[in-house]
Structure formats: structure tokens, C-alpha cells
Coordinates of C-alpha atoms and ligand atoms in Angstrom, one line a residue:
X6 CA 8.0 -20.7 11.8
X7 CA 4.6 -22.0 13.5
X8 CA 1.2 -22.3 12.5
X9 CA -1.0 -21.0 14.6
X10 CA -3.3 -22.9 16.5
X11 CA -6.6 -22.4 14.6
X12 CA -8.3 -24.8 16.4
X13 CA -8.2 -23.2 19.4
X14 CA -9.6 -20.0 18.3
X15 CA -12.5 -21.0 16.3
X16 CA -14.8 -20.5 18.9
X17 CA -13.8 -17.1 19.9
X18 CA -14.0 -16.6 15.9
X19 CA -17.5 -17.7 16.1
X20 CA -18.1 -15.5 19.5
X21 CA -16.8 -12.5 19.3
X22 CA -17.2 -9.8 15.9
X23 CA -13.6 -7.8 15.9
X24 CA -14.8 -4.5 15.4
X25 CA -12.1 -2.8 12.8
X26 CA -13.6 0.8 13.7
X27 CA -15.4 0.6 9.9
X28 CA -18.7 -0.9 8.0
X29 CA -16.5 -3.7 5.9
X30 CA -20.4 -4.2 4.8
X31 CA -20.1 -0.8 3.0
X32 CA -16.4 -0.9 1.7
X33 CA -16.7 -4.5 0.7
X34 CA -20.3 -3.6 -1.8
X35 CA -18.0 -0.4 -3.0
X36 CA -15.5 -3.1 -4.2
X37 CA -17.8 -4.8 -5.8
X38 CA -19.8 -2.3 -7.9
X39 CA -16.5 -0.4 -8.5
X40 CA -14.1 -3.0 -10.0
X41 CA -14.3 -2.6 -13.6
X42 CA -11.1 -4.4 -14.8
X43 CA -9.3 -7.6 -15.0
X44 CA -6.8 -6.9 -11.6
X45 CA -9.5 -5.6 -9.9
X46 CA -12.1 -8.2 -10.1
X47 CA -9.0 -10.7 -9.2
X48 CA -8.3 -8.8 -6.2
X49 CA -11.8 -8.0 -5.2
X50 CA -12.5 -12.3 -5.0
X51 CA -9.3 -12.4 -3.1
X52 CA -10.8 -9.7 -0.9
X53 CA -14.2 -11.1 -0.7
X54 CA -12.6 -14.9 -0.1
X55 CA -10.5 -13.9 2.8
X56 CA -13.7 -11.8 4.3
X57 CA -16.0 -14.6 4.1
X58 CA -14.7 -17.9 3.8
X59 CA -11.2 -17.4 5.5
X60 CA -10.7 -21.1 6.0
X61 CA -10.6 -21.6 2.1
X62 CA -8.0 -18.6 1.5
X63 CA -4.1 -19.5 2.2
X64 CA -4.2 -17.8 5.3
X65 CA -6.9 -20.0 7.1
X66 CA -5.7 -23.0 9.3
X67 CA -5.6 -25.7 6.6
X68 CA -6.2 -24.3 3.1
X69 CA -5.3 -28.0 1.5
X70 CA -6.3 -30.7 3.6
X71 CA -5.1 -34.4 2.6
X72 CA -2.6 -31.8 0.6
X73 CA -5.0 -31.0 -2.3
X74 CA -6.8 -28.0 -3.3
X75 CA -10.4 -28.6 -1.4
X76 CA -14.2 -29.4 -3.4
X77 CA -15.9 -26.5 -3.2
X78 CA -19.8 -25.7 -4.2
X79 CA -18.6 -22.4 -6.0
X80 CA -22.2 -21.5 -5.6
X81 CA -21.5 -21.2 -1.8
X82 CA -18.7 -19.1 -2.2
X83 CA -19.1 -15.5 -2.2
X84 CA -15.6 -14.8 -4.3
X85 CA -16.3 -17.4 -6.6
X86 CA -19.7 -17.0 -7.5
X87 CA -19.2 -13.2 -7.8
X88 CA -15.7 -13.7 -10.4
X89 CA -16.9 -16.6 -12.2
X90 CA -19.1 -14.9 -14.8
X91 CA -15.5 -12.7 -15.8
X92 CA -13.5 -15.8 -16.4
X93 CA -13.6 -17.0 -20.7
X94 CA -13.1 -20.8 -20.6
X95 CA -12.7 -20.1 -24.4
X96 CA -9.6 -18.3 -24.5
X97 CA -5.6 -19.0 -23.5
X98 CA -5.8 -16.2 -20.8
X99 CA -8.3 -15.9 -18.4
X100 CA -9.8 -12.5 -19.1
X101 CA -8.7 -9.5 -21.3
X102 CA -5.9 -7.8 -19.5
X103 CA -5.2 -4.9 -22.3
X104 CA -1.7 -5.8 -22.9
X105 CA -0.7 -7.0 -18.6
X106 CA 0.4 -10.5 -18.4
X107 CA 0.2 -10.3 -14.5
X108 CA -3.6 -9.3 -14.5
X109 CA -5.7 -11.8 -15.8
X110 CA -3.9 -14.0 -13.3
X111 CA -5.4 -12.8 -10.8
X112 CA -8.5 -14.6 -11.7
X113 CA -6.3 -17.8 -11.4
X114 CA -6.6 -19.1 -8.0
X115 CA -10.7 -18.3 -7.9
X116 CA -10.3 -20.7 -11.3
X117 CA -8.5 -23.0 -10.2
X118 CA -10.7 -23.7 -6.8
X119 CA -14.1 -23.7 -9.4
X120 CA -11.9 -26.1 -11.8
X121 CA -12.1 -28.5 -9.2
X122 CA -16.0 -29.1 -9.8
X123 CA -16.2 -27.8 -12.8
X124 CA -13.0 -29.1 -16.0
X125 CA -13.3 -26.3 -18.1
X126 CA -12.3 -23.9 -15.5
X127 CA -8.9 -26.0 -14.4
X128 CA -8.6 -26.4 -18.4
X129 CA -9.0 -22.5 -18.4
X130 CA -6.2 -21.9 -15.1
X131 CA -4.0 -24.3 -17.1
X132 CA -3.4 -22.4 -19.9
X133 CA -3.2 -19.0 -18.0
X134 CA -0.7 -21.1 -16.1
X135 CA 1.1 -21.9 -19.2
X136 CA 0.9 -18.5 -21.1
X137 CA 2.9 -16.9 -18.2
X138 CA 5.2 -19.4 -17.6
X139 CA 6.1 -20.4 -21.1
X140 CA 4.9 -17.6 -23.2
X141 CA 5.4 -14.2 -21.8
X142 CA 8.9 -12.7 -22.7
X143 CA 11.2 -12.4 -19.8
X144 CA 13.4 -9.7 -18.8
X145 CA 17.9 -10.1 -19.0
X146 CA 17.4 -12.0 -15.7
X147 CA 14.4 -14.1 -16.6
X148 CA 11.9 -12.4 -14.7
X149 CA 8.5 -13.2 -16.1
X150 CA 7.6 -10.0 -17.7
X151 CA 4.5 -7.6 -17.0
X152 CA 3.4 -6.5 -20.3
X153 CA 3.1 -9.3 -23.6
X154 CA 5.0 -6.8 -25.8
X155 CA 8.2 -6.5 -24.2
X156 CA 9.9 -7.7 -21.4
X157 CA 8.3 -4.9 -18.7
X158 CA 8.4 -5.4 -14.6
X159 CA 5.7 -3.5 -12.7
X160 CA 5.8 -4.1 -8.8
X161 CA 1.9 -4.7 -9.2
X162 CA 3.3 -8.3 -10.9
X163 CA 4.3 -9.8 -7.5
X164 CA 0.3 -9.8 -6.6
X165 CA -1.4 -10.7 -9.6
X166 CA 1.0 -13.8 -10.6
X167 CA 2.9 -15.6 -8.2
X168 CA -0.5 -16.5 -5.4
X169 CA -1.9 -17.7 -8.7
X170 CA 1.5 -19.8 -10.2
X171 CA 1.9 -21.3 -6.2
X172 CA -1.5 -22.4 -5.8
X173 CA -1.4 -23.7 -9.3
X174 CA 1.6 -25.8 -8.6
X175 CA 0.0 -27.2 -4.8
X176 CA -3.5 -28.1 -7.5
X177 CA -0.6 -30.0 -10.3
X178 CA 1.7 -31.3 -6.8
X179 CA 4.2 -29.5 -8.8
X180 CA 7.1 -28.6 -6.4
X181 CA 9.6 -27.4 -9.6
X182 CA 6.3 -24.6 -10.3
X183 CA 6.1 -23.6 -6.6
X184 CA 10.1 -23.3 -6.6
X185 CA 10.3 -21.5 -10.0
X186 CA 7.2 -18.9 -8.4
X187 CA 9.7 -18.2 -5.1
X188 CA 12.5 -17.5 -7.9
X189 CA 10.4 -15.2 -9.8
X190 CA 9.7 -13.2 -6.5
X191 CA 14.0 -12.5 -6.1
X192 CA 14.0 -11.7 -9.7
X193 CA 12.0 -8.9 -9.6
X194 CA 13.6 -8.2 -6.3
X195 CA 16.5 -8.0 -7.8
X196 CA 15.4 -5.4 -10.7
X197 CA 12.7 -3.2 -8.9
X198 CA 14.4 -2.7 -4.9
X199 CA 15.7 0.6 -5.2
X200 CA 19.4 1.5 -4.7
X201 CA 18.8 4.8 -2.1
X202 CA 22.5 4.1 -1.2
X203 CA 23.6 7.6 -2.6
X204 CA 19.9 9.8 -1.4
X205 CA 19.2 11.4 1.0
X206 CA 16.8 9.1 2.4
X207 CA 19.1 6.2 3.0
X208 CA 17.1 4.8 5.5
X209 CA 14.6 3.4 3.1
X210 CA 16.5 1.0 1.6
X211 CA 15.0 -2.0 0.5
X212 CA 11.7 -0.3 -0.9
X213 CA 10.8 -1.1 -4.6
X214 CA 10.5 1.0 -7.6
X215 CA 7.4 0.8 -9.5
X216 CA 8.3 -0.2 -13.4
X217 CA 11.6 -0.9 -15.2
X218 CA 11.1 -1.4 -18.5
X219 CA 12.6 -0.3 -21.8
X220 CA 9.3 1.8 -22.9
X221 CA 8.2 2.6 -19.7
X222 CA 10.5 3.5 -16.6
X223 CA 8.7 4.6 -13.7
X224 CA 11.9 4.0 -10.5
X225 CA 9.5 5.9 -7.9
X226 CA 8.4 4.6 -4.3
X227 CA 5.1 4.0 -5.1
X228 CA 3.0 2.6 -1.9
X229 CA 0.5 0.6 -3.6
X230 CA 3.3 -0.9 -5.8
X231 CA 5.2 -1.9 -2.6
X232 CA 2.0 -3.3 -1.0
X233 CA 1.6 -5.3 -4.2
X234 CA 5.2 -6.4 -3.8
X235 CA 4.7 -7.4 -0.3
X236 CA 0.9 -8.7 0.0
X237 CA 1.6 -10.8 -3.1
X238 CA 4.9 -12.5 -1.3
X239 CA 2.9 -13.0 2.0
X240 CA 0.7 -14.9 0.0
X241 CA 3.0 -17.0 -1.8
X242 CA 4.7 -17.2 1.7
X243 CA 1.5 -18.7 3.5
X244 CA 0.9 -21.3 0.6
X245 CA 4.5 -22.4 1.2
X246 CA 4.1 -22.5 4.3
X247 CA 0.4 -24.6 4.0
X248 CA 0.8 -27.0 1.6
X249 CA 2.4 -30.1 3.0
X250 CA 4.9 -30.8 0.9
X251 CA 6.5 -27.3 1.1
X252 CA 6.0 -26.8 4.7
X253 CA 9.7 -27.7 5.1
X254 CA 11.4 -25.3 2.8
X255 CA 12.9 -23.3 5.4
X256 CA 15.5 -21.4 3.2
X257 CA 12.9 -20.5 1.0
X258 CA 10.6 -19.3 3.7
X259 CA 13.3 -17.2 5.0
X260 CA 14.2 -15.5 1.9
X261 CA 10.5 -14.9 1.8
X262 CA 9.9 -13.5 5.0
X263 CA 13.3 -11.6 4.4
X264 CA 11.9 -9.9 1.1
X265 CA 9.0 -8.8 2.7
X266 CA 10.4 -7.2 5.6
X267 CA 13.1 -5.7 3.5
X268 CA 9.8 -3.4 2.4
X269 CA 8.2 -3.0 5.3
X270 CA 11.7 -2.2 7.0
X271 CA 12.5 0.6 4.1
X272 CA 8.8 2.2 4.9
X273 CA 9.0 2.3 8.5
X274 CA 12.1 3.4 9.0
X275 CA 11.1 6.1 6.5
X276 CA 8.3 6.9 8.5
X277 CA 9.4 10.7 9.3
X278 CA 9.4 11.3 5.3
X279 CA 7.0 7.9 4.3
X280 CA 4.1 9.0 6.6
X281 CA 2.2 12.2 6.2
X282 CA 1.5 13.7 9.3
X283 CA -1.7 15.6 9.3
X284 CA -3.6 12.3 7.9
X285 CA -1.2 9.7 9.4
X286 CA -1.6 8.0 6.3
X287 CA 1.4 6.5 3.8
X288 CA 2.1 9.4 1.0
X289 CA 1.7 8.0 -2.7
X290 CA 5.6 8.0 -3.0
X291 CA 7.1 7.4 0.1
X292 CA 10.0 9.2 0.2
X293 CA 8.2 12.3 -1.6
X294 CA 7.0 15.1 1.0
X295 CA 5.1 16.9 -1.7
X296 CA 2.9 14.0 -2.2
X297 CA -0.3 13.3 0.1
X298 CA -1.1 10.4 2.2
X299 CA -3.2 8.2 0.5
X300 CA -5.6 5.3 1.5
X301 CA -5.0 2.3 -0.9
X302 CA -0.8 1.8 0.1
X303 CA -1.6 2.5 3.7
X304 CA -4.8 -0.4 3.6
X305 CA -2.2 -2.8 2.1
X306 CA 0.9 -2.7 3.2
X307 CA -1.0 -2.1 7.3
X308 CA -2.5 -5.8 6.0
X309 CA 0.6 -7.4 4.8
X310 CA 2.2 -6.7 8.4
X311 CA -1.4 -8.6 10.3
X312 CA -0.7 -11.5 7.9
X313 CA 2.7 -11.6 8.6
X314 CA 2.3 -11.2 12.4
X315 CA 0.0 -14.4 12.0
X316 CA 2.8 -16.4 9.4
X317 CA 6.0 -15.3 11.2
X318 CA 4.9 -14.5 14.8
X319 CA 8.6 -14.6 16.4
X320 CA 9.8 -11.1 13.6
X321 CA 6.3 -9.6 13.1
X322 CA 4.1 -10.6 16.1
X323 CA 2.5 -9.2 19.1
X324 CA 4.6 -7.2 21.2
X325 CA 7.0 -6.4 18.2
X326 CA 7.6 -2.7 16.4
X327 CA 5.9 -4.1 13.6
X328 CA 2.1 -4.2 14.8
X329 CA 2.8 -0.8 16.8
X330 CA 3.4 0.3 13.5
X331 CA 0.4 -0.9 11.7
X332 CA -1.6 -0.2 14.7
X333 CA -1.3 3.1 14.1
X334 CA -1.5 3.4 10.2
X335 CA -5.2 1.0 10.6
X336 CA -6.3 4.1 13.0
X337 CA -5.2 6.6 10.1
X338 CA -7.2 3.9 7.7
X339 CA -10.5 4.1 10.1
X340 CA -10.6 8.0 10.3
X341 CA -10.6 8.1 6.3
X342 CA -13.7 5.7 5.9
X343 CA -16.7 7.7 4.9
X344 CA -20.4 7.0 5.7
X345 CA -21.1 5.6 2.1
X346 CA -17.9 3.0 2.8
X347 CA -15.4 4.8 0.4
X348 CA -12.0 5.1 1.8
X349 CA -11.0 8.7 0.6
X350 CA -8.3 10.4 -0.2
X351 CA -6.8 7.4 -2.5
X352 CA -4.5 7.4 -5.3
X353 CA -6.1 7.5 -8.6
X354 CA -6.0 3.8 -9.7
X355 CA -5.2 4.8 -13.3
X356 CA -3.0 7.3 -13.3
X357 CA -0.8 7.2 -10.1
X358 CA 1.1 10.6 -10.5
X359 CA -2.1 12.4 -10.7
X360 CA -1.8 14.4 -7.6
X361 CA -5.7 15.2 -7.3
X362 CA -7.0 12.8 -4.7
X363 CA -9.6 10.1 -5.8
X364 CA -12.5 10.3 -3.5
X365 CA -14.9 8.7 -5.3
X366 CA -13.6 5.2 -4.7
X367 CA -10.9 3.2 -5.8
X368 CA -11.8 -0.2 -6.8
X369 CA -8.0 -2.0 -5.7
X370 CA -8.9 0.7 -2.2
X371 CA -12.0 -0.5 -1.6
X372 CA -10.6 -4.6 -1.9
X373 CA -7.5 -3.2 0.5
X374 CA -10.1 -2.0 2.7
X375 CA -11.3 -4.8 2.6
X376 CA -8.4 -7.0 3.0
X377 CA -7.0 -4.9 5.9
X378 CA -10.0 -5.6 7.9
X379 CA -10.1 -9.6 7.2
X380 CA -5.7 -9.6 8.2
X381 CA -7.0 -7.8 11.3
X382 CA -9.9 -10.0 12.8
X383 CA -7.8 -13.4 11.9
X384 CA -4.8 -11.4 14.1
X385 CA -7.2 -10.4 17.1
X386 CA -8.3 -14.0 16.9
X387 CA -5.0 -15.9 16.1
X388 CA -2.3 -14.1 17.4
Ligands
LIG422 C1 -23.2 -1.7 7.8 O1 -23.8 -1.5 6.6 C2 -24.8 -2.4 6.2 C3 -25.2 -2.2 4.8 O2 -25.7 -0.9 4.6 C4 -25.9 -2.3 7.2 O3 -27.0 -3.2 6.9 C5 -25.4 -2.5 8.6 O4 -26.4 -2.3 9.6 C6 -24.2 -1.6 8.9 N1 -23.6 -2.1 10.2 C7 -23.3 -1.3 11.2 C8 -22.7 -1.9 12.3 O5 -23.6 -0.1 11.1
LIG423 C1 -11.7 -26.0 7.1 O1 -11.9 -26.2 8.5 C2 -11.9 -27.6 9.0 C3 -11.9 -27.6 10.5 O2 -12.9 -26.8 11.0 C4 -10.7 -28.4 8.5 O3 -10.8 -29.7 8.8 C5 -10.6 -28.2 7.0 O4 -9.5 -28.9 6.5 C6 -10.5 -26.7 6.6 N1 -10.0 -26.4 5.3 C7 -10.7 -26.5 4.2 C8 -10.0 -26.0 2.9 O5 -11.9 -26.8 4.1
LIG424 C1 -7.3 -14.0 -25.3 O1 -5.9 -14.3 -25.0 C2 -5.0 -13.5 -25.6 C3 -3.6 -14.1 -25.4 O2 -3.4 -15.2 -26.1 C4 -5.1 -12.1 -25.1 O3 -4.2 -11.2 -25.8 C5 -6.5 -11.6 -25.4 O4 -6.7 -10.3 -24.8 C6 -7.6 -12.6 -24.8 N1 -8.9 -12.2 -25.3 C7 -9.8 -11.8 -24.5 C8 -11.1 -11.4 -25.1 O5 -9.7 -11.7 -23.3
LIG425 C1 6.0 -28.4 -13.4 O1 6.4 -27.1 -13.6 C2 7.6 -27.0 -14.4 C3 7.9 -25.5 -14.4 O2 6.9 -24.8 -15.1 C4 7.4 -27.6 -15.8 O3 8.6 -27.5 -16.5 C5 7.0 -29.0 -15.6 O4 6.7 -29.6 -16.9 C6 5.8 -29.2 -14.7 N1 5.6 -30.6 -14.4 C7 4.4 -31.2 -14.7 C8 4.4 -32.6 -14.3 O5 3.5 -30.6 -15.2
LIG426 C1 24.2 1.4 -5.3 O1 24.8 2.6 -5.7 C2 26.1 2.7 -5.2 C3 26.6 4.1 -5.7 O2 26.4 4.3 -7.0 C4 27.0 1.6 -5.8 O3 28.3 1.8 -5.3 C5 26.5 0.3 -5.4 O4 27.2 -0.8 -6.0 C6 25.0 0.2 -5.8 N1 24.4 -1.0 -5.2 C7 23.7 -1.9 -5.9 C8 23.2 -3.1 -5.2 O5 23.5 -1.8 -7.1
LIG427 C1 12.7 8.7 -4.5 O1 13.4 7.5 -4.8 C2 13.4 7.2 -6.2 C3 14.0 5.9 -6.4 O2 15.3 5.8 -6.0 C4 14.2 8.4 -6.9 O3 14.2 8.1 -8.3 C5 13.6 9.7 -6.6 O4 14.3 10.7 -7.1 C6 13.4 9.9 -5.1 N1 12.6 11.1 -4.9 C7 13.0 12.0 -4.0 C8 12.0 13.2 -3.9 O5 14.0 12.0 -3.4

């Protein structure tokens, strides 16, 4: 699996704009003023880190040089300055995540990068790092759970957790961490991929459920969950694949890769049921034809295949079904931009079997808009 050559492509980076076919101006200040809770301001300085400082995010060339976590001035940093006034230092998670153990996570790796400057921050990441790890009840197969009140998987897990547990464990040089993060990614594998062997639609095998739990059971296809799946193995993926001490893990970089296209595979080859045709875009459950295509799964998952073209060029590269693919679903994404940024008609982020579509902006949409357009410029310029 190679790396590309960075290097090389820094001046064309510096040269050349890549035009994505939308104002990422616009959709990245509707992420901003729209994210109201704890998963969205996470994903929104994930968003805003890989738009404007990409060689600090995992996906840049050399995200830990010497193999540490760089010194940053978090003043200088878009994504850290905007997310540091939501992280409490004063408590043993990182913000109020209303019952999710995943969410306040996803402050974790924008912590963990101030904490390097600044103790109380790493002091704060450490016991996040410690409350999911050692605290949070697990499900029969030791799956970190979702929820603190009983032992709950939600696909939307995979993003909000694991990016933060593997950076965490390349800041501590904590290989058993980064192992036991990989792990947690087949456990919920194991519980969430749907069986379709006895639907109709057995051609989209390998998709994920949404949320097995004993209070809440929720097995449909949703699109954002299986972006959140995907995007938030990628990202565990990259690390892996960036830190030094990792970058030989092969097995575990296969089982990665092999998890990730296992979704993309289900949804492609789905694509007769999966995409809607009128909008091109990704329906809210994939293999339900009387649901519309919707903007905040299609903006995800389209990224998660640019990032993976990038990680694992030989599978998902140029020239491969996979970009065709995504090609055609960022088009889809471009026509359903409006002139105020808002990517429209989107699932509504709350309640995602409400089948009225959400057109006054999702936060999570707005960040995948913007995250679609940051996995697209690094491609034009890396792959
Ligand atoms: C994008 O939007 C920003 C903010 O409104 C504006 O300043 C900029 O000119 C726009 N860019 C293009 C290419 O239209
Ligand atoms: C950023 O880029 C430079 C090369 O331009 C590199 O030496 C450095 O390690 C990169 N990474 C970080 C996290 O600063
Ligand atoms: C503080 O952490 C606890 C978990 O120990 C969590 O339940 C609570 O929501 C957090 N408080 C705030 C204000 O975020
Ligand atoms: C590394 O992480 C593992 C798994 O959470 C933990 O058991 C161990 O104590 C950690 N090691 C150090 C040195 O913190
Ligand atoms: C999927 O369902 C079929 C039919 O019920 C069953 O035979 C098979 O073992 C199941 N596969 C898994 C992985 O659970
Ligand atoms: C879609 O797949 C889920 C998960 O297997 C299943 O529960 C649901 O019935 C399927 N929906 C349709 C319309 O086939």
C-alpha cells in the first residue's frame, strides 16, 4: 500500500485551485453556524482541519513527523480555534453527549492536538480516552457500546470513536490502543453488516444496519450510517497507515481496507435500487425505492471512496470502477448545492425516518459537503 508522493505535488497544490463545481466558502460557514451538538461540532473541526490545514489531518503527507503528534499554535488553526471553546477541561467526557458515548469523542483528536501546547486539554482527551475504553458497557462481543445506559451499537460509532482512540494511542505510542481501536471496528462489523443473504437485494451484501440494541433496534440501510461506518475506518486506516510504528501492519491494513470496501461494494453494486434516479443521489435507505435521494450519505460515502483512492491506490484509484462511481454521485452532490451553500434535499439529522426532506441545512451535511470537497482536491492533486 503506498503513500503517495506529497512532495511532488505541493506545488501544483499551491498552483492550481481544484474547482469542486461548489462555493466550499458557503457550505463550510453553513457548518459552522449550523452545528449545534456534540457530533457535529466534532465533525465540523474534522471538516474544517482537512479543508484548511490538510497537512495536520491523517490524510496529509506526514501527519506525525519524528512519529509524534506535531506542536501546533491552536490559535493558527481554523478547527481548533473554532472547537476549543466546546471542550470542558473540568469534566471526565469532553462535552455533554446526552446519553452517546461515541459523540463527545469526536472532540478528541482536535483535544488531543491543543493538549500538546496546552496540559489540561491532553488531561481532558485522557479521560475521554479512558471513559470509553474502560467505562462504557460493551455489547456480548465486547464492542464498545454507543449509549452509557446499555450496551447499544449505532453505525454513527465507527466515526466519532475509533479516529479519536487511534490518534490517542500514536500521542501515548500505545500500539495495544491502536490494535484494540482496529478490533473495535470488526466488532461492530460483526453485529451491524447486514445478512441480505435471504432478500431480494442480495447484491448488497456487506452494507451495515444502523442500531442493534436491546431498547432500540433500528436494522435499516441507512446511508449516513454507512458513511459513518466507512469515513470513520478510512480514518483509522490512514493513521495506521501514517504513524511509523504501524506503517507495517499489513494484515490489519487489509482487514481495513477490506471492511470498507465491503460497504462501498454493497452500495454500488446496489446502485439500480441504492441510487435514485431522477436526483442521482444515494436514497436514505439504500435498498428502499420509496425513499428519496438524499445529500448527507451521498457527500460521505462519494468522500470515503477519494480518500481511499489516495490510501489504497492499486483497489480504489484512478482508472478503477470505484472513482467512476463517485465521479458521478460528486456531480449529483454539485447539482444540489444552493446559492446560500446548503446542500438540499438531506436527511433530517434528528430523526432519519422522517421522510420530509431537510432543506434548510443539515449540520453533519454541511461538514460532508465539506469533507467531500477537501477528499476531492487532495485526489486531483495526489492521485
Ligand atoms: C464564495 O463565497 C464567498 C463567501 O460569500 C465569496 O466571498 C466568494 O467570492 C465566493 N466564491 C466564488 C468563486 O463565487
Ligand atoms: C507538514 O509538511 C512538511 C513538509 O512541507 C513536513 O515536513 C511536515 O512533517 C508536515 N507535517 C506536519 C504535521 O507538520
Ligand atoms: C460529564 O461527564 C459525564 C460522564 O461522566 C457525562 O454524563 C456528562 O454529560 C458530562 N457533563 C457535561 C456537562 O458535559
Ligand atoms: C495502552 O492501552 C491499553 C488498552 O487500552 C491499556 O490497557 C494500557 O494500559 C495502555 N498502556 C499505557 C502505557 O498507557
Ligand atoms: C444469513 O442468513 C442465512 C439464512 O437465514 C443463514 O443461513 C446464514 O447463516 C446467515 N449468515 C450469517 C453470517 O449470519
Ligand atoms: C432493507 O434491509 C434491511 C436490513 O436487512 C431489512 O430489514 C429491510 O426489510 C430491507 N428493506 C427492504 C425494503 O427490502
Amino acid at each position: 500500500m503506498a503513500v503517495p508522493d506529497f512532495f511532488s505535488a505541493i506545488l501544483l497544490y499551491i498552483l492550481i485551485p481544484v474547482d469542486i463545481g461548489y462555493n466550499v466558502s458557503l457550505v463550510v460557514d453553513q457548518a459552522r453556524h449550523l452545528s449545534s451538538h456534540s457530533w457535529e461540532y466534532g465533525t465540523a473541526a474534522e471538516a474544517l482541519l482537512e479543508l484548511y490545514d490538510p497537512n495536520l489531518s491523517i490524510f496529509g503527507p506526514e501527519p506525525f513527523p519524528g512519529g509524534q503528534v506535531p506542536d501546533v499554535d491552536w490559535t493558527k488553526v481554523n478547527a481548533l480555534s473554532y472547537v476549543k471553546p466546546f471542550i470542558l477541561t473540568n469534566n471526565e467526557t469532553l462535552i455533554d453527549g446526552d446519553g452517546a458515548v461515541g459523540d463527545p469523542a469526536s472532540l478528541g483528536v482536535s483535544a488531543v492536538m491543543i493538549g500538546q501546547t496546552d496540559k489540561t486539554y491532553f488531561d481532558a482527551a485522557s479521560r475521554e480516552q479512558n471513559y470509553v475504553v474502560n467505562v462504557a458497557p460493551r455489547a456480548w462481543n465486547d464492542a464498545i457500546s454507543q449509549r452509557y445506559n446499555t450496551p447499544e451499537l449505532w453505525a454513527d460509532f465507527v466515526y466519532m470513536a475509533p479516529p479519536f482512540l487511534a490518534y490517542y494511542a500514536v500521542a501515548t505510542a500505545n500500539t495495544s490502543l491502536l490494535r484494540l481501536t482496529i478490533q473495535q471496528c470488526g466488532l461492530y462489523r460483526q453485529i451491524l453488516q447486514a445478512n441480505m443473504t435471504t432478500t431480494t437485494q442480495k447484491n448488497m451484501q456487506g452494507i451495515w444496519e444502523h442500531i442493534i440494541g436491546p431498547n432500540d433496534y433500528q436494522p435499516g440501510l441507512w446511508s449516513t450510517g454507512n458513511g459513518w461506518a466507512a469515513a470513520g475506518m478510512t480514518r483509522v486506516l490512514a493513521t495506521t497507515l501514517k504513524w511509523e510504528i504501524s506503517a507495517s501492519w499489513t494484515p490489519e491494513q487489509q482487514l481495513l481496507t477490506q471492511w470498507i470496501k465491503e460497504i462501498i461494494d454493497g452500495i454500488m453494486e446496489g446502485s439500480a435500487t441504492s441510487i435514485e434516479p431522477s436526483s442521482g443521489l444515494l436514497r436514505n435507505y439504500l435498498n428502499a425505492t420509496s425513499w428519496f435521494g438524499e445529500t448527507s450519505g451521498t457527500a460521505l460515502i462519494s468522500s470515503v471512496v477519494y480518500r481511499m483512492a489516495i490510501l489504497v491506490p492499486d483497489i480504489f484509484g484512478q482508472g478503477s470502477i470505484y472513482i467512476t462511481w463517485a465521479e458521478k454521485l460528486r456531480k449529483s452532490i454539485v447539482a444540489h448545492v444552493d446559492a446560500n451553500g446548503i446542500l438540499s434535499p438531506a436527511i433530517n439529522p434528528l430523526s432519519w425516518d422522517d421522510d420530509t426532506p431537510y432543506t434548510t441545512g443539515s449540520p453533519e451535511g454541511q461538514s460532508f459537503g465539506v469533507l467531500l470537497a477537501a477528499a476531492y482536491r487532495d485526489w486531483n492533486y495526489l492521485d
